[in-house]
PDB file of C-alpha atoms in Angstrom:
ATOM      1  CA  UNK A   1      63.370   2.336 -16.917  1.00 43.00           C
ATOM      2  CA  UNK A   2      60.408   0.470 -15.361  1.00 43.00           C
ATOM      3  CA  UNK A   3      60.287  -2.261 -12.784  1.00 40.00           C
ATOM      4  CA  UNK A   4      57.276  -4.604 -12.520  1.00 44.00           C
ATOM      5  CA  UNK A   5      56.180  -6.407  -9.368  1.00 44.00           C
ATOM      6  CA  UNK A   6      58.615  -9.266  -9.986  1.00 46.00           C
ATOM      7  CA  UNK A   7      61.556  -7.199 -11.144  1.00 46.00           C
ATOM      8  CA  UNK A   8      64.704  -6.251  -9.287  1.00 48.00           C
ATOM      9  CA  UNK A   9      63.600  -3.898  -6.491  1.00 45.00           C
ATOM     10  CA  UNK A  10      67.089  -3.277  -5.069  1.00 45.00           C
ATOM     11  CA  UNK A  11      67.548  -0.112  -7.157  1.00 48.00           C
ATOM     12  CA  UNK A  12      64.420   1.769  -5.968  1.00 49.00           C
ATOM     13  CA  UNK A  13      65.212   5.175  -4.571  1.00 50.00           C
ATOM     14  CA  UNK A  14      63.443   6.835  -1.599  1.00 47.00           C
ATOM     15  CA  UNK A  15      62.117   9.431  -4.048  1.00 48.00           C
ATOM     16  CA  UNK A  16      60.423   6.716  -6.144  1.00 46.00           C
ATOM     17  CA  UNK A  17      58.825   5.123  -3.087  1.00 41.00           C
ATOM     18  CA  UNK A  18      57.513   8.491  -1.896  1.00 41.00           C
ATOM     19  CA  UNK A  19      56.162   9.231  -5.385  1.00 44.00           C
ATOM     20  CA  UNK A  20      54.326   5.917  -5.464  1.00 47.00           C
ATOM     21  CA  UNK A  21      52.708   6.469  -2.063  1.00 40.00           C
ATOM     22  CA  UNK A  22      51.660  10.012  -2.929  1.00 45.00           C
ATOM     23  CA  UNK A  23      50.062   8.943  -6.218  1.00 43.00           C
ATOM     24  CA  UNK A  24      48.193   6.114  -4.483  1.00 48.00           C
ATOM     25  CA  UNK A  25      46.838   8.404  -1.787  1.00 50.00           C
ATOM     26  CA  UNK A  26      45.542  10.894  -4.356  1.00 50.00           C
ATOM     27  CA  UNK A  27      43.814   8.140  -6.327  1.00 45.00           C
ATOM     28  CA  UNK A  28      42.110   6.707  -3.255  1.00 46.00           C
ATOM     29  CA  UNK A  29      40.929  10.116  -2.090  1.00 49.00           C
ATOM     30  CA  UNK A  30      39.562  11.050  -5.502  1.00 52.00           C
ATOM     31  CA  UNK A  31      37.699   7.768  -5.997  1.00 50.00           C
ATOM     32  CA  UNK A  32      36.261   7.674  -2.487  1.00 44.00           C
ATOM     33  CA  UNK A  33      35.028  11.281  -2.638  1.00 46.00           C
ATOM     34  CA  UNK A  34      33.370  10.668  -6.006  1.00 49.00           C
ATOM     35  CA  UNK A  35      31.638   7.533  -4.731  1.00 49.00           C
ATOM     36  CA  UNK A  36      30.506   9.261  -1.558  1.00 47.00           C
ATOM     37  CA  UNK A  37      29.046  12.201  -3.477  1.00 46.00           C
ATOM     38  CA  UNK A  38      27.144   9.913  -5.824  1.00 45.00           C
ATOM     39  CA  UNK A  39      25.865   7.868  -2.905  1.00 43.00           C
ATOM     40  CA  UNK A  40      24.648  10.984  -1.121  1.00 44.00           C
ATOM     41  CA  UNK A  41      22.769  12.120  -4.220  1.00 42.00           C
ATOM     42  CA  UNK A  42      21.156   8.707  -4.629  1.00 40.00           C
ATOM     43  CA  UNK A  43      20.203   8.457  -0.985  1.00 42.00           C
ATOM     44  CA  UNK A  44      18.703  11.947  -1.089  1.00 43.00           C
ATOM     45  CA  UNK A  45      16.667  11.087  -4.154  1.00 40.00           C
ATOM     46  CA  UNK A  46      15.516   7.911  -2.445  1.00 41.00           C
ATOM     47  CA  UNK A  47      14.350   9.770   0.655  1.00 37.00           C
ATOM     48  CA  UNK A  48      12.535  12.323  -1.473  1.00 36.00           C
ATOM     49  CA  UNK A  49      10.775   9.503  -3.284  1.00 38.00           C
ATOM     50  CA  UNK A  50       9.822   7.846  -0.025  1.00 37.00           C
ATOM     51  CA  UNK A  51       7.937  10.991   1.043  1.00 41.00           C
ATOM     52  CA  UNK A  52       5.251  10.079  -1.491  1.00 46.00           C
ATOM     53  CA  UNK A  53       6.015   6.372  -1.665  1.00 72.00           C
ATOM     54  CA  UNK A  54       3.558   4.005  -3.274  1.00 86.00           C
ATOM     55  CA  UNK A  55       3.115   0.848  -1.236  1.00 94.00           C
ATOM     56  CA  UNK A  56       3.082  -2.699  -2.610  1.00 96.00           C
ATOM     57  CA  UNK A  57      -0.629  -2.892  -1.837  1.00 97.00           C
ATOM     58  CA  UNK A  58      -1.271   0.343  -3.765  1.00 97.00           C
ATOM     59  CA  UNK A  59       0.497  -1.115  -6.778  1.00 97.00           C
ATOM     60  CA  UNK A  60      -1.339  -4.437  -6.549  1.00 98.00           C
ATOM     61  CA  UNK A  61      -4.741  -2.729  -6.388  1.00 98.00           C
ATOM     62  CA  UNK A  62      -4.005  -0.364  -9.266  1.00 98.00           C
ATOM     63  CA  UNK A  63      -2.775  -3.263 -11.417  1.00 98.00           C
ATOM     64  CA  UNK A  64      -6.022  -5.215 -10.916  1.00 98.00           C
ATOM     65  CA  UNK A  65      -8.437  -5.056 -13.854  1.00 98.00           C
ATOM     66  CA  UNK A  66     -11.807  -3.387 -13.423  1.00 98.00           C
ATOM     67  CA  UNK A  67     -10.750  -0.790 -10.847  1.00 99.00           C
ATOM     68  CA  UNK A  68     -13.297   2.034 -10.624  1.00 98.00           C
ATOM     69  CA  UNK A  69     -11.826   3.830  -7.638  1.00 98.00           C
ATOM     70  CA  UNK A  70      -9.045   3.410  -5.087  1.00 99.00           C
ATOM     71  CA  UNK A  71      -8.885   5.376  -1.835  1.00 98.00           C
ATOM     72  CA  UNK A  72      -5.589   4.967   0.098  1.00 97.00           C
ATOM     73  CA  UNK A  73      -6.502   7.851   2.453  1.00 97.00           C
ATOM     74  CA  UNK A  74      -3.090   9.498   2.621  1.00 96.00           C
ATOM     75  CA  UNK A  75      -2.276  13.072   3.607  1.00 95.00           C
ATOM     76  CA  UNK A  76      -1.793  13.815  -0.086  1.00 95.00           C
ATOM     77  CA  UNK A  77      -4.919  12.092  -1.423  1.00 97.00           C
ATOM     78  CA  UNK A  78      -7.295  12.832   1.488  1.00 98.00           C
ATOM     79  CA  UNK A  79     -10.722  11.409   0.481  1.00 98.00           C
ATOM     80  CA  UNK A  80      -9.929  11.329  -3.252  1.00 98.00           C
ATOM     81  CA  UNK A  81      -9.577   8.363  -5.599  1.00 98.00           C
ATOM     82  CA  UNK A  82      -5.998   8.060  -6.891  1.00 98.00           C
ATOM     83  CA  UNK A  83      -6.733   5.661  -9.761  1.00 97.00           C
ATOM     84  CA  UNK A  84      -9.255   7.540 -11.888  1.00 98.00           C
ATOM     85  CA  UNK A  85      -9.346  11.027 -10.418  1.00 98.00           C
ATOM     86  CA  UNK A  86     -12.680  10.861  -8.614  1.00 98.00           C
ATOM     87  CA  UNK A  87     -13.095  13.431  -5.875  1.00 99.00           C
ATOM     88  CA  UNK A  88     -14.397  12.892  -2.361  1.00 98.00           C
ATOM     89  CA  UNK A  89     -14.942  14.686   0.926  1.00 98.00           C
ATOM     90  CA  UNK A  90     -14.534  13.984   4.638  1.00 98.00           C
ATOM     91  CA  UNK A  91     -17.583  14.389   6.853  1.00 98.00           C
ATOM     92  CA  UNK A  92     -17.984  15.059  10.575  1.00 98.00           C
ATOM     93  CA  UNK A  93     -14.808  14.407  12.562  1.00 97.00           C
ATOM     94  CA  UNK A  94     -13.275  12.104   9.950  1.00 98.00           C
ATOM     95  CA  UNK A  95      -9.522  12.603   9.520  1.00 98.00           C
ATOM     96  CA  UNK A  96      -6.507  11.089   7.807  1.00 98.00           C
ATOM     97  CA  UNK A  97      -4.013   9.319  10.044  1.00 95.00           C
ATOM     98  CA  UNK A  98      -0.344   9.839   9.299  1.00 88.00           C
ATOM     99  CA  UNK A  99       2.036   7.333   7.730  1.00 89.00           C
ATOM    100  CA  UNK A 100       2.350   4.275   9.923  1.00 89.00           C
ATOM    101  CA  UNK A 101      -1.260   4.365  11.158  1.00 92.00           C
ATOM    102  CA  UNK A 102      -2.496   1.983   8.478  1.00 95.00           C
ATOM    103  CA  UNK A 103      -2.623  -1.718   7.749  1.00 96.00           C
ATOM    104  CA  UNK A 104       0.038  -4.158   6.604  1.00 94.00           C
ATOM    105  CA  UNK A 105       3.796  -4.011   6.993  1.00 93.00           C
ATOM    106  CA  UNK A 106       4.604  -0.880   4.963  1.00 91.00           C
ATOM    107  CA  UNK A 107       5.398   2.119   7.224  1.00 91.00           C
ATOM    108  CA  UNK A 108       4.021   4.487   4.556  1.00 89.00           C
ATOM    109  CA  UNK A 109       0.481   3.126   4.856  1.00 92.00           C
ATOM    110  CA  UNK A 110      -2.061   5.522   6.364  1.00 94.00           C
ATOM    111  CA  UNK A 111      -5.793   5.323   7.128  1.00 97.00           C
ATOM    112  CA  UNK A 112      -9.175   7.025   7.432  1.00 98.00           C
ATOM    113  CA  UNK A 113      -9.937   7.602  11.121  1.00 98.00           C
ATOM    114  CA  UNK A 114     -13.629   7.587  12.089  1.00 98.00           C
ATOM    115  CA  UNK A 115     -14.217   8.350  15.793  1.00 97.00           C
ATOM    116  CA  UNK A 116     -17.858   7.299  15.997  1.00 97.00           C
ATOM    117  CA  UNK A 117     -18.250   6.423  19.696  1.00 93.00           C
ATOM    118  CA  UNK A 118     -20.553   8.130  20.298  1.00 93.00           C
ATOM    119  CA  UNK A 119     -21.705   8.562  16.714  1.00 96.00           C
ATOM    120  CA  UNK A 120     -20.222  11.813  15.389  1.00 96.00           C
ATOM    121  CA  UNK A 121     -21.471  11.421  11.812  1.00 97.00           C
ATOM    122  CA  UNK A 122     -17.933  10.819  10.533  1.00 98.00           C
ATOM    123  CA  UNK A 123     -17.320   9.130   7.176  1.00 98.00           C
ATOM    124  CA  UNK A 124     -16.022   9.757   3.635  1.00 98.00           C
ATOM    125  CA  UNK A 125     -18.180  10.201   0.572  1.00 97.00           C
ATOM    126  CA  UNK A 126     -17.937  10.798  -3.140  1.00 97.00           C
ATOM    127  CA  UNK A 127     -18.334  14.517  -3.726  1.00 96.00           C
ATOM    128  CA  UNK A 128     -16.785  17.582  -5.265  1.00 95.00           C
ATOM    129  CA  UNK A 129     -16.175  18.104  -8.968  1.00 97.00           C
ATOM    130  CA  UNK A 130     -15.831  14.462 -10.080  1.00 98.00           C
ATOM    131  CA  UNK A 131     -17.496  12.028  -7.639  1.00 98.00           C
ATOM    132  CA  UNK A 132     -17.516   8.270  -8.167  1.00 98.00           C
ATOM    133  CA  UNK A 133     -21.111   7.297  -8.875  1.00 96.00           C
ATOM    134  CA  UNK A 134     -22.401   3.970 -10.160  1.00 93.00           C
ATOM    135  CA  UNK A 135     -20.286   1.858 -12.496  1.00 94.00           C
ATOM    136  CA  UNK A 136     -21.269  -1.534 -11.066  1.00 94.00           C
ATOM    137  CA  UNK A 137     -23.925  -3.701 -12.702  1.00 91.00           C
ATOM    138  CA  UNK A 138     -23.599  -7.450 -13.353  1.00 92.00           C
ATOM    139  CA  UNK A 139     -20.256  -7.954 -11.555  1.00 95.00           C
ATOM    140  CA  UNK A 140     -18.497  -6.041  -8.823  1.00 96.00           C
ATOM    141  CA  UNK A 141     -16.189  -6.020  -5.810  1.00 98.00           C
ATOM    142  CA  UNK A 142     -15.793  -3.941  -2.660  1.00 98.00           C
ATOM    143  CA  UNK A 143     -12.467  -4.334  -0.815  1.00 99.00           C
ATOM    144  CA  UNK A 144     -11.248  -2.644   2.367  1.00 99.00           C
ATOM    145  CA  UNK A 145      -9.013  -2.934   5.394  1.00 99.00           C
ATOM    146  CA  UNK A 146     -10.935  -2.408   8.635  1.00 99.00           C
ATOM    147  CA  UNK A 147      -9.899  -1.744  12.224  1.00 98.00           C
ATOM    148  CA  UNK A 148     -12.799  -1.914  14.681  1.00 99.00           C
ATOM    149  CA  UNK A 149     -12.762   0.382  17.714  1.00 98.00           C
ATOM    150  CA  UNK A 150     -15.999  -1.195  18.958  1.00 98.00           C
ATOM    151  CA  UNK A 151     -18.456  -3.879  17.880  1.00 99.00           C
ATOM    152  CA  UNK A 152     -21.747  -3.056  16.134  1.00 98.00           C
ATOM    153  CA  UNK A 153     -23.626  -4.990  18.808  1.00 98.00           C
ATOM    154  CA  UNK A 154     -22.146  -2.675  21.443  1.00 98.00           C
ATOM    155  CA  UNK A 155     -22.754   0.488  19.422  1.00 98.00           C
ATOM    156  CA  UNK A 156     -26.305  -0.598  18.651  1.00 97.00           C
ATOM    157  CA  UNK A 157     -26.124   0.005  14.906  1.00 98.00           C
ATOM    158  CA  UNK A 158     -24.916  -1.584  11.665  1.00 98.00           C
ATOM    159  CA  UNK A 159     -21.379  -0.604  10.636  1.00 99.00           C
ATOM    160  CA  UNK A 160     -21.178   0.214   6.940  1.00 98.00           C
ATOM    161  CA  UNK A 161     -17.726  -0.369   5.451  1.00 99.00           C
ATOM    162  CA  UNK A 162     -18.233   0.816   1.867  1.00 98.00           C
ATOM    163  CA  UNK A 163     -20.668   0.639  -1.015  1.00 96.00           C
ATOM    164  CA  UNK A 164     -23.174   2.176  -3.407  1.00 94.00           C
ATOM    165  CA  UNK A 165     -26.805   1.462  -2.599  1.00 84.00           C
ATOM    166  CA  UNK A 166     -30.313   2.432  -3.442  1.00 81.00           C
ATOM    167  CA  UNK A 167     -33.575   1.008  -2.194  1.00 78.00           C
ATOM    168  CA  UNK A 168     -34.095  -2.463  -3.667  1.00 76.00           C
ATOM    169  CA  UNK A 169     -30.668  -2.542  -5.359  1.00 81.00           C
ATOM    170  CA  UNK A 170     -28.021  -2.913  -2.667  1.00 90.00           C
ATOM    171  CA  UNK A 171     -24.260  -2.872  -2.943  1.00 92.00           C
ATOM    172  CA  UNK A 172     -23.121  -2.836   0.674  1.00 95.00           C
ATOM    173  CA  UNK A 173     -20.223  -4.385   2.561  1.00 98.00           C
ATOM    174  CA  UNK A 174     -21.163  -4.086   6.232  1.00 98.00           C
ATOM    175  CA  UNK A 175     -21.155  -5.663   9.705  1.00 99.00           C
ATOM    176  CA  UNK A 176     -24.544  -6.425  11.241  1.00 98.00           C
ATOM    177  CA  UNK A 177     -25.345  -5.294  14.766  1.00 98.00           C
ATOM    178  CA  UNK A 178     -27.384  -8.365  15.723  1.00 97.00           C
ATOM    179  CA  UNK A 179     -24.485 -10.825  15.611  1.00 98.00           C
ATOM    180  CA  UNK A 180     -21.410  -8.849  14.384  1.00 99.00           C
ATOM    181  CA  UNK A 181     -21.450 -10.835  11.156  1.00 99.00           C
ATOM    182  CA  UNK A 182     -19.692  -9.517   8.052  1.00 99.00           C
ATOM    183  CA  UNK A 183     -22.252  -9.345   5.238  1.00 98.00           C
ATOM    184  CA  UNK A 184     -22.258  -8.451   1.556  1.00 97.00           C
ATOM    185  CA  UNK A 185     -25.535  -7.233   0.053  1.00 94.00           C
ATOM    186  CA  UNK A 186     -25.903  -7.078  -3.739  1.00 92.00           C
ATOM    187  CA  UNK A 187     -29.674  -6.857  -4.307  1.00 84.00           C
ATOM    188  CA  UNK A 188     -32.903  -6.006  -2.517  1.00 75.00           C
ATOM    189  CA  UNK A 189     -32.127  -7.540   0.867  1.00 75.00           C
ATOM    190  CA  UNK A 190     -30.251 -10.667  -0.205  1.00 85.00           C
ATOM    191  CA  UNK A 191     -26.780 -11.166   1.233  1.00 94.00           C
ATOM    192  CA  UNK A 192     -23.929 -13.578   1.895  1.00 97.00           C
ATOM    193  CA  UNK A 193     -22.537 -13.679   5.442  1.00 98.00           C
ATOM    194  CA  UNK A 194     -19.168 -14.778   6.809  1.00 98.00           C
ATOM    195  CA  UNK A 195     -19.124 -18.122   8.593  1.00 96.00           C
ATOM    196  CA  UNK A 196     -17.416 -16.635  11.664  1.00 96.00           C
ATOM    197  CA  UNK A 197     -18.652 -13.502  13.416  1.00 98.00           C
ATOM    198  CA  UNK A 198     -16.410 -10.762  14.739  1.00 98.00           C
ATOM    199  CA  UNK A 199     -15.947 -10.600  18.519  1.00 98.00           C
ATOM    200  CA  UNK A 200     -13.861  -8.765  21.116  1.00 98.00           C
ATOM    201  CA  UNK A 201     -10.683 -10.405  19.804  1.00 98.00           C
ATOM    202  CA  UNK A 202     -11.316  -8.627  16.486  1.00 98.00           C
ATOM    203  CA  UNK A 203     -11.016  -5.165  18.033  1.00 98.00           C
ATOM    204  CA  UNK A 204      -8.020  -2.936  17.261  1.00 97.00           C
ATOM    205  CA  UNK A 205      -6.766  -5.363  14.622  1.00 97.00           C
ATOM    206  CA  UNK A 206      -6.359  -4.705  10.908  1.00 98.00           C
ATOM    207  CA  UNK A 207      -8.533  -7.136   8.934  1.00 98.00           C
ATOM    208  CA  UNK A 208      -8.836  -7.369   5.139  1.00 99.00           C
ATOM    209  CA  UNK A 209     -12.424  -7.867   3.936  1.00 99.00           C
ATOM    210  CA  UNK A 210     -13.658  -8.344   0.371  1.00 99.00           C
ATOM    211  CA  UNK A 211     -17.131  -8.845  -1.063  1.00 98.00           C
ATOM    212  CA  UNK A 212     -17.276  -9.875  -4.721  1.00 97.00           C
ATOM    213  CA  UNK A 213     -20.099 -11.093  -6.970  1.00 95.00           C
ATOM    214  CA  UNK A 214     -21.324 -12.058 -10.410  1.00 95.00           C
ATOM    215  CA  UNK A 215     -24.991 -12.202 -11.390  1.00 91.00           C
ATOM    216  CA  UNK A 216     -24.300 -15.413 -13.305  1.00 92.00           C
ATOM    217  CA  UNK A 217     -21.876 -17.022 -10.839  1.00 93.00           C
ATOM    218  CA  UNK A 218     -21.348 -16.704  -7.101  1.00 95.00           C
ATOM    219  CA  UNK A 219     -21.283 -14.105  -4.362  1.00 96.00           C
ATOM    220  CA  UNK A 220     -18.201 -14.498  -2.153  1.00 97.00           C
ATOM    221  CA  UNK A 221     -16.835 -13.021   1.061  1.00 98.00           C
ATOM    222  CA  UNK A 222     -13.151 -13.102   1.984  1.00 99.00           C
ATOM    223  CA  UNK A 223     -11.464 -12.311   5.295  1.00 99.00           C
ATOM    224  CA  UNK A 224      -7.678 -11.855   5.279  1.00 98.00           C
ATOM    225  CA  UNK A 225      -7.432 -13.415   1.835  1.00 98.00           C
ATOM    226  CA  UNK A 226      -9.363 -16.578   2.755  1.00 98.00           C
ATOM    227  CA  UNK A 227     -12.873 -17.477   1.567  1.00 99.00           C
ATOM    228  CA  UNK A 228     -15.230 -16.898   4.519  1.00 98.00           C
ATOM    229  CA  UNK A 229     -18.654 -17.226   2.894  1.00 98.00           C
ATOM    230  CA  UNK A 230     -20.203 -17.987  -0.482  1.00 97.00           C
ATOM    231  CA  UNK A 231     -23.646 -17.985  -2.056  1.00 95.00           C
ATOM    232  CA  UNK A 232     -25.509 -17.944  -5.342  1.00 90.00           C
ATOM    233  CA  UNK A 233     -25.528 -15.263  -8.033  1.00 86.00           C
ATOM    234  CA  UNK A 234     -25.684 -11.705  -6.774  1.00 79.00           C
ATOM    235  CA  UNK A 235     -28.327  -9.734  -8.583  1.00 77.00           C
ATOM    236  CA  UNK A 236     -27.503  -6.054  -8.992  1.00 80.00           C
ATOM    237  CA  UNK A 237     -28.759  -3.562 -11.536  1.00 75.00           C
ATOM    238  CA  UNK A 238     -26.932  -0.558 -12.918  1.00 80.00           C
ATOM    239  CA  UNK A 239     -27.340   2.495 -10.685  1.00 83.00           C
ATOM    240  CA  UNK A 240     -25.880   5.957 -10.327  1.00 86.00           C
ATOM    241  CA  UNK A 241     -25.468   6.168  -6.562  1.00 93.00           C
ATOM    242  CA  UNK A 242     -22.408   7.815  -4.922  1.00 96.00           C
ATOM    243  CA  UNK A 243     -19.685   5.678  -3.351  1.00 97.00           C
ATOM    244  CA  UNK A 244     -19.581   5.961   0.442  1.00 98.00           C
ATOM    245  CA  UNK A 245     -16.896   4.796   2.895  1.00 99.00           C
ATOM    246  CA  UNK A 246     -17.792   4.286   6.553  1.00 98.00           C
ATOM    247  CA  UNK A 247     -21.495   5.029   6.052  1.00 97.00           C
ATOM    248  CA  UNK A 248     -24.344   4.025   3.742  1.00 95.00           C
ATOM    249  CA  UNK A 249     -25.557   6.474   1.120  1.00 91.00           C
ATOM    250  CA  UNK A 250     -29.090   5.019   1.334  1.00 91.00           C
ATOM    251  CA  UNK A 251     -29.543   4.178   5.022  1.00 91.00           C
ATOM    252  CA  UNK A 252     -28.824   6.428   8.001  1.00 91.00           C
ATOM    253  CA  UNK A 253     -27.069   5.746  11.312  1.00 95.00           C
ATOM    254  CA  UNK A 254     -24.576   3.214   9.952  1.00 97.00           C
ATOM    255  CA  UNK A 255     -21.326   5.063  10.646  1.00 98.00           C
ATOM    256  CA  UNK A 256     -18.312   2.784  11.108  1.00 99.00           C
ATOM    257  CA  UNK A 257     -16.422   3.135  14.393  1.00 99.00           C
ATOM    258  CA  UNK A 258     -12.657   2.769  13.990  1.00 98.00           C
ATOM    259  CA  UNK A 259     -10.322   3.108  11.006  1.00 98.00           C
ATOM    260  CA  UNK A 260     -10.533   2.100   7.352  1.00 99.00           C
ATOM    261  CA  UNK A 261      -7.859   1.919   4.670  1.00 98.00           C
ATOM    262  CA  UNK A 262      -7.024   0.723   1.178  1.00 98.00           C
ATOM    263  CA  UNK A 263     -10.650   0.906   0.033  1.00 99.00           C
ATOM    264  CA  UNK A 264     -11.334  -0.101  -3.573  1.00 99.00           C
ATOM    265  CA  UNK A 265     -14.346  -0.543  -5.852  1.00 98.00           C
ATOM    266  CA  UNK A 266     -14.195  -2.756  -8.962  1.00 98.00           C
ATOM    267  CA  UNK A 267     -16.700  -3.489 -11.715  1.00 97.00           C
ATOM    268  CA  UNK A 268     -15.418  -7.072 -11.958  1.00 97.00           C
ATOM    269  CA  UNK A 269     -15.653 -10.160  -9.767  1.00 97.00           C
ATOM    270  CA  UNK A 270     -12.229 -10.911  -8.261  1.00 98.00           C
ATOM    271  CA  UNK A 271     -10.958 -14.467  -8.073  1.00 98.00           C
ATOM    272  CA  UNK A 272      -9.682 -16.074  -4.897  1.00 98.00           C
ATOM    273  CA  UNK A 273      -6.122 -15.790  -6.198  1.00 98.00           C
ATOM    274  CA  UNK A 274      -6.542 -12.069  -6.848  1.00 98.00           C
ATOM    275  CA  UNK A 275      -7.924 -11.451  -3.362  1.00 99.00           C
ATOM    276  CA  UNK A 276      -5.117 -13.464  -1.788  1.00 98.00           C
ATOM    277  CA  UNK A 277      -2.593 -11.516  -3.867  1.00 98.00           C
ATOM    278  CA  UNK A 278      -3.894  -8.186  -2.565  1.00 98.00           C
ATOM    279  CA  UNK A 279      -3.709  -9.424   1.018  1.00 98.00           C
ATOM    280  CA  UNK A 280      -0.175 -10.737   0.593  1.00 98.00           C
ATOM    281  CA  UNK A 281       0.944  -7.502  -1.053  1.00 97.00           C
ATOM    282  CA  UNK A 282      -0.038  -5.586   2.081  1.00 96.00           C
ATOM    283  CA  UNK A 283       1.545  -8.160   4.361  1.00 95.00           C
ATOM    284  CA  UNK A 284       4.775  -8.160   2.351  1.00 91.00           C
ATOM    285  CA  UNK A 285       4.683 -11.889   1.602  1.00 79.00           C
ATOM    286  CA  UNK A 286       4.512 -11.912  -2.202  1.00 62.00           C
ATOM    287  CA  UNK A 287       7.259  -9.475  -3.151  1.00 47.00           C
ATOM    288  CA  UNK A 288       9.861 -12.002  -4.332  1.00 39.00           C
ATOM    289  CA  UNK A 289      13.509 -10.994  -4.296  1.00 33.00           C
ATOM    290  CA  UNK A 290      12.717  -7.307  -4.550  1.00 34.00           C
ATOM    291  CA  UNK A 291      14.918  -4.341  -5.353  1.00 35.00           C
ATOM    292  CA  UNK A 292      17.294  -2.853  -2.763  1.00 38.00           C
ATOM    293  CA  UNK A 293      16.019   0.224  -0.952  1.00 39.00           C
ATOM    294  CA  UNK A 294      17.672   3.585  -1.840  1.00 40.00           C
ATOM    295  CA  UNK A 295      19.765   3.501   1.327  1.00 39.00           C
ATOM    296  CA  UNK A 296      21.011   0.045   0.389  1.00 40.00           C
ATOM    297  CA  UNK A 297      21.895   1.286  -3.092  1.00 38.00           C
ATOM    298  CA  UNK A 298      23.857   4.118  -1.499  1.00 40.00           C
ATOM    299  CA  UNK A 299      25.848   1.740   0.683  1.00 39.00           C
ATOM    300  CA  UNK A 300      26.493  -0.516  -2.296  1.00 41.00           C
ATOM    301  CA  UNK A 301      27.731   2.449  -4.307  1.00 40.00           C
ATOM    302  CA  UNK A 302      30.114   3.487  -1.551  1.00 40.00           C
ATOM    303  CA  UNK A 303      31.375  -0.084  -1.401  1.00 45.00           C
ATOM    304  CA  UNK A 304      31.918  -0.277  -5.151  1.00 43.00           C
ATOM    305  CA  UNK A 305      33.613   3.129  -5.080  1.00 47.00           C
ATOM    306  CA  UNK A 306      35.969   1.953  -2.368  1.00 47.00           C
ATOM    307  CA  UNK A 307      36.717  -1.221  -4.322  1.00 43.00           C
ATOM    308  CA  UNK A 308      37.489   0.853  -7.407  1.00 50.00           C
ATOM    309  CA  UNK A 309      39.873   3.006  -5.406  1.00 44.00           C
ATOM    310  CA  UNK A 310      41.640  -0.096  -4.107  1.00 46.00           C
ATOM    311  CA  UNK A 311      42.066  -1.501  -7.599  1.00 43.00           C
ATOM    312  CA  UNK A 312      43.474   1.787  -8.858  1.00 49.00           C
ATOM    313  CA  UNK A 313      45.845   1.887  -5.865  1.00 42.00           C
ATOM    314  CA  UNK A 314      47.094  -1.556  -6.786  1.00 44.00           C
ATOM    315  CA  UNK A 315      47.498  -0.592 -10.427  1.00 47.00           C
ATOM    316  CA  UNK A 316      49.590   2.464  -9.456  1.00 48.00           C
ATOM    317  CA  UNK A 317      51.877   0.157  -7.486  1.00 46.00           C
ATOM    318  CA  UNK A 318      52.507  -2.324 -10.266  1.00 44.00           C
ATOM    319  CA  UNK A 319      54.579  -0.008 -12.477  1.00 40.00           C
ATOM    320  CA  UNK A 320      56.509   2.952 -11.142  1.00 38.00           C
ATOM    321  CA  UNK A 321      58.816   5.138 -13.200  1.00 40.00           C
ATOM    322  CA  UNK A 322      62.240   5.880 -11.701  1.00 36.00           C
ATOM    323  CA  UNK A 323      64.294   8.658 -13.156  1.00 39.00           C
TER     324      UNK A 323
END
């Protein structure tokens, strides 16, 4: 016969009690081991995925319309575009910093390191089998994270950040050496400059800079997601010049000194909201509730496994057969 939890317990034998304990122990062990094994597999898969993790900024850039090329400068991508398969090369002493050397809050972010004090001719350029050339005509955007090791006024030369230029038809995001002003050139010499110049407090800091234009609207400069300068329509004709990072393809002696990261070229004019969204993605301030990290999932799984074992233990105790 069977006794429930509220039945008469005075007739339980020592054998029945021992049987109940033994069954409960086996259930708990089986459930806990299964949960632990599953958690280990999940955690391992998570760590493997993190080895080539895509950052929130990467995702935000690649989800923005009009992207011609995106250069995260990771050990895997080197100087290549990861959005459309354009190839690139490193020049001089240019190198790729490891994970954690880049901008923003994501530890996976890396950077392009350009040691150009003194000028070593170090930069990245479109090259190889499928270089990014042209693509920008009536609208366009150049975006990049910069980290200055020195000021252009100290180095005695303009620092080119990124662009595609030809004589009389500029597309250059750069810092001038006369006043350390961020400038965006979109035609034959015309530019929009930032209201505030860089100074010594700007050194060794990651700063997000964006130049964006339309030939029927405005030309705008953003610094850390905030509008820093604006002007009239930016005239720019279609060209087939190669995309350069850290140097100008049309003008010599403009090597950037420091590090660059997250460089992107678009054939569209970005809005203020889009620029702010890219900045916040890197800073980790627009991610919402988010999804638990793999390690968190593993801990949750262990917890749920343990809870399941407890429930099964309780169920084994509620009805015990006694011969």
